[in-house]
């Protein structure tokens, strides 16, 4: 039986897009269940006490992909999520907000990762909307394609 985190994990995440409209995703594996397939996700993470969602997202951008931005540069919230999931033997409920940022050269920034992140994340890659819509791989959030379509139409 796995542990359960009964609190809601609040997160700030960023859709990093390039001039072609592709989005940069990170690939991870669950170190608690190494037999589970890898999954792709947007950069971002937990909002620490005293932080705004924009501040957390900006901090995570620096830590995970080496991009330094002022929190205000992330603009308004462009999407939300409310999900439950299991990771590293713990079940979580997560409430997240998403921001968008145009940037041409993010990269996986291994030096900024925590020990658990370094054990989890192994690759960063650009994805087109079509690739996201047709892949058999797992991508989080599940509604990423819809958020990208809305962004592309604004």
C-alpha positions as protocol buffer text, in pm:
chain_id: "A"
residue {
  index: 1
  type: UNK
  ca { x: 0 y: 0 z: 0 }
}
residue {
  index: 2
  type: UNK
  ca { x: 136 y: 342 z: -89 }
}
residue {
  index: 3
  type: UNK
  ca { x: 144 y: 648 z: 130 }
}
residue {
  index: 4
  type: UNK
  ca { x: -103 y: 929 z: 69 }
}
residue {
  index: 5
  type: UNK
  ca { x: -28 y: 1301 z: 86 }
}
residue {
  index: 6
  type: UNK
  ca { x: -364 y: 1440 z: 197 }
}
residue {
  index: 7
  type: UNK
  ca { x: -270 y: 1803 z: 133 }
}
residue {
  index: 8
  type: UNK
  ca { x: -315 y: 1961 z: -206 }
}
residue {
  index: 9
  type: UNK
  ca { x: 15 y: 2015 z: -386 }
}
residue {
  index: 10
  type: UNK
  ca { x: -3 y: 2358 z: -552 }
}
residue {
  index: 11
  type: UNK
  ca { x: 223 y: 2402 z: -856 }
}
residue {
  index: 12
  type: UNK
  ca { x: 321 y: 2660 z: -1116 }
}
residue {
  index: 13
  type: UNK
  ca { x: 419 y: 2530 z: -1462 }
}
residue {
  index: 14
  type: UNK
  ca { x: 532 y: 2685 z: -1789 }
}
residue {
  index: 15
  type: UNK
  ca { x: 462 y: 2604 z: -2152 }
}
residue {
  index: 16
  type: UNK
  ca { x: 790 y: 2707 z: -2317 }
}
residue {
  index: 17
  type: UNK
  ca { x: 725 y: 2760 z: -2687 }
}
residue {
  index: 18
  type: UNK
  ca { x: 962 y: 2836 z: -2973 }
}
residue {
  index: 19
  type: UNK
  ca { x: 902 y: 3034 z: -3295 }
}
residue {
  index: 20
  type: UNK
  ca { x: 760 y: 2721 z: -3462 }
}
residue {
  index: 21
  type: UNK
  ca { x: 497 y: 2681 z: -3190 }
}
residue {
  index: 22
  type: UNK
  ca { x: 660 y: 2369 z: -3046 }
}
residue {
  index: 23
  type: UNK
  ca { x: 660 y: 2316 z: -2669 }
}
residue {
  index: 24
  type: UNK
  ca { x: 959 y: 2203 z: -2462 }
}
residue {
  index: 25
  type: UNK
  ca { x: 891 y: 1901 z: -2240 }
}
residue {
  index: 26
  type: UNK
  ca { x: 1098 y: 1706 z: -1991 }
}
residue {
  index: 27
  type: UNK
  ca { x: 1102 y: 1327 z: -1977 }
}
residue {
  index: 28
  type: UNK
  ca { x: 1086 y: 1150 z: -1644 }
}
residue {
  index: 29
  type: UNK
  ca { x: 1058 y: 807 z: -1489 }
}
residue {
  index: 30
  type: UNK
  ca { x: 914 y: 719 z: -1150 }
}
residue {
  index: 31
  type: UNK
  ca { x: 1212 y: 606 z: -936 }
}
residue {
  index: 32
  type: UNK
  ca { x: 969 y: 429 z: -702 }
}
residue {
  index: 33
  type: UNK
  ca { x: 830 y: 223 z: -990 }
}
residue {
  index: 34
  type: UNK
  ca { x: 1107 y: 185 z: -1250 }
}
residue {
  index: 35
  type: UNK
  ca { x: 901 y: -64 z: -1454 }
}
residue {
  index: 36
  type: UNK
  ca { x: 643 y: 206 z: -1538 }
}
residue {
  index: 37
  type: UNK
  ca { x: 695 y: 374 z: -1877 }
}
residue {
  index: 38
  type: UNK
  ca { x: 855 y: 716 z: -1897 }
}
residue {
  index: 39
  type: UNK
  ca { x: 632 y: 1023 z: -1914 }
}
residue {
  index: 40
  type: UNK
  ca { x: 670 y: 1378 z: -2050 }
}
residue {
  index: 41
  type: UNK
  ca { x: 576 y: 1693 z: -1862 }
}
residue {
  index: 42
  type: UNK
  ca { x: 607 y: 2071 z: -1860 }
}
residue {
  index: 43
  type: UNK
  ca { x: 876 y: 2244 z: -1653 }
}
residue {
  index: 44
  type: UNK
  ca { x: 757 y: 2374 z: -1318 }
}
residue {
  index: 45
  type: UNK
  ca { x: 693 y: 2260 z: -967 }
}
residue {
  index: 46
  type: UNK
  ca { x: 563 y: 2309 z: -618 }
}
residue {
  index: 47
  type: UNK
  ca { x: 482 y: 2657 z: -492 }
}
residue {
  index: 48
  type: UNK
  ca { x: 682 y: 2709 z: -174 }
}
residue {
  index: 49
  type: UNK
  ca { x: 533 y: 2893 z: 128 }
}
residue {
  index: 50
  type: UNK
  ca { x: 535 y: 3268 z: 62 }
}
residue {
  index: 51
  type: UNK
  ca { x: 575 y: 3227 z: -316 }
}
residue {
  index: 52
  type: UNK
  ca { x: 327 y: 3321 z: -584 }
}
residue {
  index: 53
  type: UNK
  ca { x: 257 y: 3077 z: -866 }
}
residue {
  index: 54
  type: UNK
  ca { x: 457 y: 3303 z: -1102 }
}
residue {
  index: 55
  type: UNK
  ca { x: 753 y: 3310 z: -862 }
}
residue {
  index: 56
  type: UNK
  ca { x: 750 y: 2930 z: -828 }
}
residue {
  index: 57
  type: UNK
  ca { x: 727 y: 2882 z: -1205 }
}
residue {
  index: 58
  type: UNK
  ca { x: 1015 y: 3127 z: -1264 }
}
residue {
  index: 59
  type: UNK
  ca { x: 1230 y: 2956 z: -998 }
}
residue {
  index: 60
  type: UNK
  ca { x: 1160 y: 2615 z: -1148 }
}
residue {
  index: 61
  type: UNK
  ca { x: 1248 y: 2743 z: -1497 }
}
residue {
  index: 62
  type: UNK
  ca { x: 1592 y: 2838 z: -1368 }
}
residue {
  index: 63
  type: UNK
  ca { x: 1640 y: 2511 z: -1180 }
}
residue {
  index: 64
  type: UNK
  ca { x: 1514 y: 2274 z: -1450 }
}
residue {
  index: 65
  type: UNK
  ca { x: 1593 y: 2437 z: -1783 }
}
residue {
  index: 66
  type: UNK
  ca { x: 1838 y: 2718 z: -1706 }
}
residue {
  index: 67
  type: UNK
  ca { x: 1607 y: 3005 z: -1810 }
}
residue {
  index: 68
  type: UNK
  ca { x: 1610 y: 3315 z: -1591 }
}
residue {
  index: 69
  type: UNK
  ca { x: 1300 y: 3535 z: -1614 }
}
residue {
  index: 70
  type: UNK
  ca { x: 1127 y: 3782 z: -1390 }
}
residue {
  index: 71
  type: UNK
  ca { x: 807 y: 3624 z: -1259 }
}
residue {
  index: 72
  type: UNK
  ca { x: 598 y: 3903 z: -1412 }
}
residue {
  index: 73
  type: UNK
  ca { x: 736 y: 3809 z: -1758 }
}
residue {
  index: 74
  type: UNK
  ca { x: 529 y: 3490 z: -1739 }
}
residue {
  index: 75
  type: UNK
  ca { x: 211 y: 3696 z: -1769 }
}
residue {
  index: 76
  type: UNK
  ca { x: -135 y: 3569 z: -1692 }
}
residue {
  index: 77
  type: UNK
  ca { x: -246 y: 3214 z: -1618 }
}
residue {
  index: 78
  type: UNK
  ca { x: -326 y: 3034 z: -1944 }
}
residue {
  index: 79
  type: UNK
  ca { x: -459 y: 2708 z: -1801 }
}
residue {
  index: 80
  type: UNK
  ca { x: -519 y: 2502 z: -1489 }
}
residue {
  index: 81
  type: UNK
  ca { x: -521 y: 2141 z: -1373 }
}
residue {
  index: 82
  type: UNK
  ca { x: -659 y: 1947 z: -1080 }
}
residue {
  index: 83
  type: UNK
  ca { x: -526 y: 1591 z: -1082 }
}
residue {
  index: 84
  type: UNK
  ca { x: -443 y: 1298 z: -860 }
}
residue {
  index: 85
  type: UNK
  ca { x: -139 y: 1083 z: -930 }
}
residue {
  index: 86
  type: UNK
  ca { x: 112 y: 848 z: -772 }
}
residue {
  index: 87
  type: UNK
  ca { x: 486 y: 920 z: -771 }
}
residue {
  index: 88
  type: UNK
  ca { x: 771 y: 754 z: -582 }
}
residue {
  index: 89
  type: UNK
  ca { x: 529 y: 553 z: -371 }
}
residue {
  index: 90
  type: UNK
  ca { x: 311 y: 848 z: -263 }
}
residue {
  index: 91
  type: UNK
  ca { x: -33 y: 944 z: -394 }
}
residue {
  index: 92
  type: UNK
  ca { x: -87 y: 1317 z: -447 }
}
residue {
  index: 93
  type: UNK
  ca { x: -364 y: 1559 z: -532 }
}
residue {
  index: 94
  type: UNK
  ca { x: -227 y: 1848 z: -734 }
}
residue {
  index: 95
  type: UNK
  ca { x: -374 y: 2183 z: -829 }
}
residue {
  index: 96
  type: UNK
  ca { x: -172 y: 2364 z: -1090 }
}
residue {
  index: 97
  type: UNK
  ca { x: -163 y: 2678 z: -1298 }
}
residue {
  index: 98
  type: UNK
  ca { x: 15 y: 2721 z: -1630 }
}
residue {
  index: 99
  type: UNK
  ca { x: 193 y: 3017 z: -1784 }
}
residue {
  index: 100
  type: UNK
  ca { x: 339 y: 3056 z: -2134 }
}
residue {
  index: 101
  type: UNK
  ca { x: 683 y: 3178 z: -2235 }
}
residue {
  index: 102
  type: UNK
  ca { x: 845 y: 3217 z: -2576 }
}
residue {
  index: 103
  type: UNK
  ca { x: 1208 y: 3102 z: -2569 }
}
residue {
  index: 104
  type: UNK
  ca { x: 1427 y: 2939 z: -2831 }
}
residue {
  index: 105
  type: UNK
  ca { x: 1691 y: 2752 z: -2637 }
}
residue {
  index: 106
  type: UNK
  ca { x: 1589 y: 2581 z: -2313 }
}
residue {
  index: 107
  type: UNK
  ca { x: 1785 y: 2272 z: -2219 }
}
residue {
  index: 108
  type: UNK
  ca { x: 1774 y: 2020 z: -1941 }
}
residue {
  index: 109
  type: UNK
  ca { x: 1970 y: 2195 z: -1663 }
}
residue {
  index: 110
  type: UNK
  ca { x: 2099 y: 1901 z: -1458 }
}
residue {
  index: 111
  type: UNK
  ca { x: 2302 y: 2128 z: -1228 }
}
residue {
  index: 112
  type: UNK
  ca { x: 1982 y: 2285 z: -1091 }
}
residue {
  index: 113
  type: UNK
  ca { x: 1794 y: 1963 z: -1018 }
}
residue {
  index: 114
  type: UNK
  ca { x: 1729 y: 1825 z: -672 }
}
residue {
  index: 115
  type: UNK
  ca { x: 1852 y: 1471 z: -605 }
}
residue {
  index: 116
  type: UNK
  ca { x: 1502 y: 1328 z: -669 }
}
residue {
  index: 117
  type: UNK
  ca { x: 1462 y: 1534 z: -989 }
}
residue {
  index: 118
  type: UNK
  ca { x: 1803 y: 1415 z: -1112 }
}
residue {
  index: 119
  type: UNK
  ca { x: 1696 y: 1056 z: -1048 }
}
residue {
  index: 120
  type: UNK
  ca { x: 1369 y: 1121 z: -1234 }
}
residue {
  index: 121
  type: UNK
  ca { x: 1442 y: 1352 z: -1531 }
}
residue {
  index: 122
  type: UNK
  ca { x: 1673 y: 1240 z: -1811 }
}
residue {
  index: 123
  type: UNK
  ca { x: 1585 y: 1438 z: -2125 }
}
residue {
  index: 124
  type: UNK
  ca { x: 1434 y: 1760 z: -2260 }
}
residue {
  index: 125
  type: UNK
  ca { x: 1285 y: 1779 z: -2609 }
}
residue {
  index: 126
  type: UNK
  ca { x: 1071 y: 1998 z: -2836 }
}
residue {
  index: 127
  type: UNK
  ca { x: 727 y: 1863 z: -2931 }
}
residue {
  index: 128
  type: UNK
  ca { x: 495 y: 1987 z: -3204 }
}
residue {
  index: 129
  type: UNK
  ca { x: 121 y: 2002 z: -3147 }
}
residue {
  index: 130
  type: UNK
  ca { x: 76 y: 1720 z: -3400 }
}
residue {
  index: 131
  type: UNK
  ca { x: 329 y: 1501 z: -3218 }
}
residue {
  index: 132
  type: UNK
  ca { x: 150 y: 1562 z: -2888 }
}
residue {
  index: 133
  type: UNK
  ca { x: -186 y: 1476 z: -3045 }
}
residue {
  index: 134
  type: UNK
  ca { x: -64 y: 1151 z: -3206 }
}
residue {
  index: 135
  type: UNK
  ca { x: 196 y: 1008 z: -2968 }
}
residue {
  index: 136
  type: UNK
  ca { x: 143 y: 687 z: -2775 }
}
residue {
  index: 137
  type: UNK
  ca { x: 370 y: 822 z: -2500 }
}
residue {
  index: 138
  type: UNK
  ca { x: 226 y: 966 z: -2179 }
}
residue {
  index: 139
  type: UNK
  ca { x: 224 y: 1346 z: -2160 }
}
residue {
  index: 140
  type: UNK
  ca { x: 113 y: 1559 z: -1866 }
}
residue {
  index: 141
  type: UNK
  ca { x: -103 y: 1751 z: -1839 }
}
residue {
  index: 142
  type: UNK
  ca { x: -343 y: 1537 z: -2035 }
}
residue {
  index: 143
  type: UNK
  ca { x: -502 y: 1851 z: -2183 }
}
residue {
  index: 144
  type: UNK
  ca { x: -171 y: 2001 z: -2305 }
}
residue {
  index: 145
  type: UNK
  ca { x: -281 y: 1987 z: -2671 }
}
residue {
  index: 146
  type: UNK
  ca { x: -595 y: 2188 z: -2594 }
}
residue {
  index: 147
  type: UNK
  ca { x: -393 y: 2456 z: -2411 }
}
residue {
  index: 148
  type: UNK
  ca { x: -151 y: 2479 z: -2706 }
}
residue {
  index: 149
  type: UNK
  ca { x: -436 y: 2507 z: -2955 }
}
residue {
  index: 150
  type: UNK
  ca { x: -583 y: 2797 z: -2755 }
}
residue {
  index: 151
  type: UNK
  ca { x: -242 y: 2968 z: -2741 }
}
residue {
  index: 152
  type: UNK
  ca { x: -189 y: 2920 z: -3114 }
}
residue {
  index: 153
  type: UNK
  ca { x: -526 y: 3083 z: -3184 }
}
residue {
  index: 154
  type: UNK
  ca { x: -463 y: 3397 z: -2978 }
}
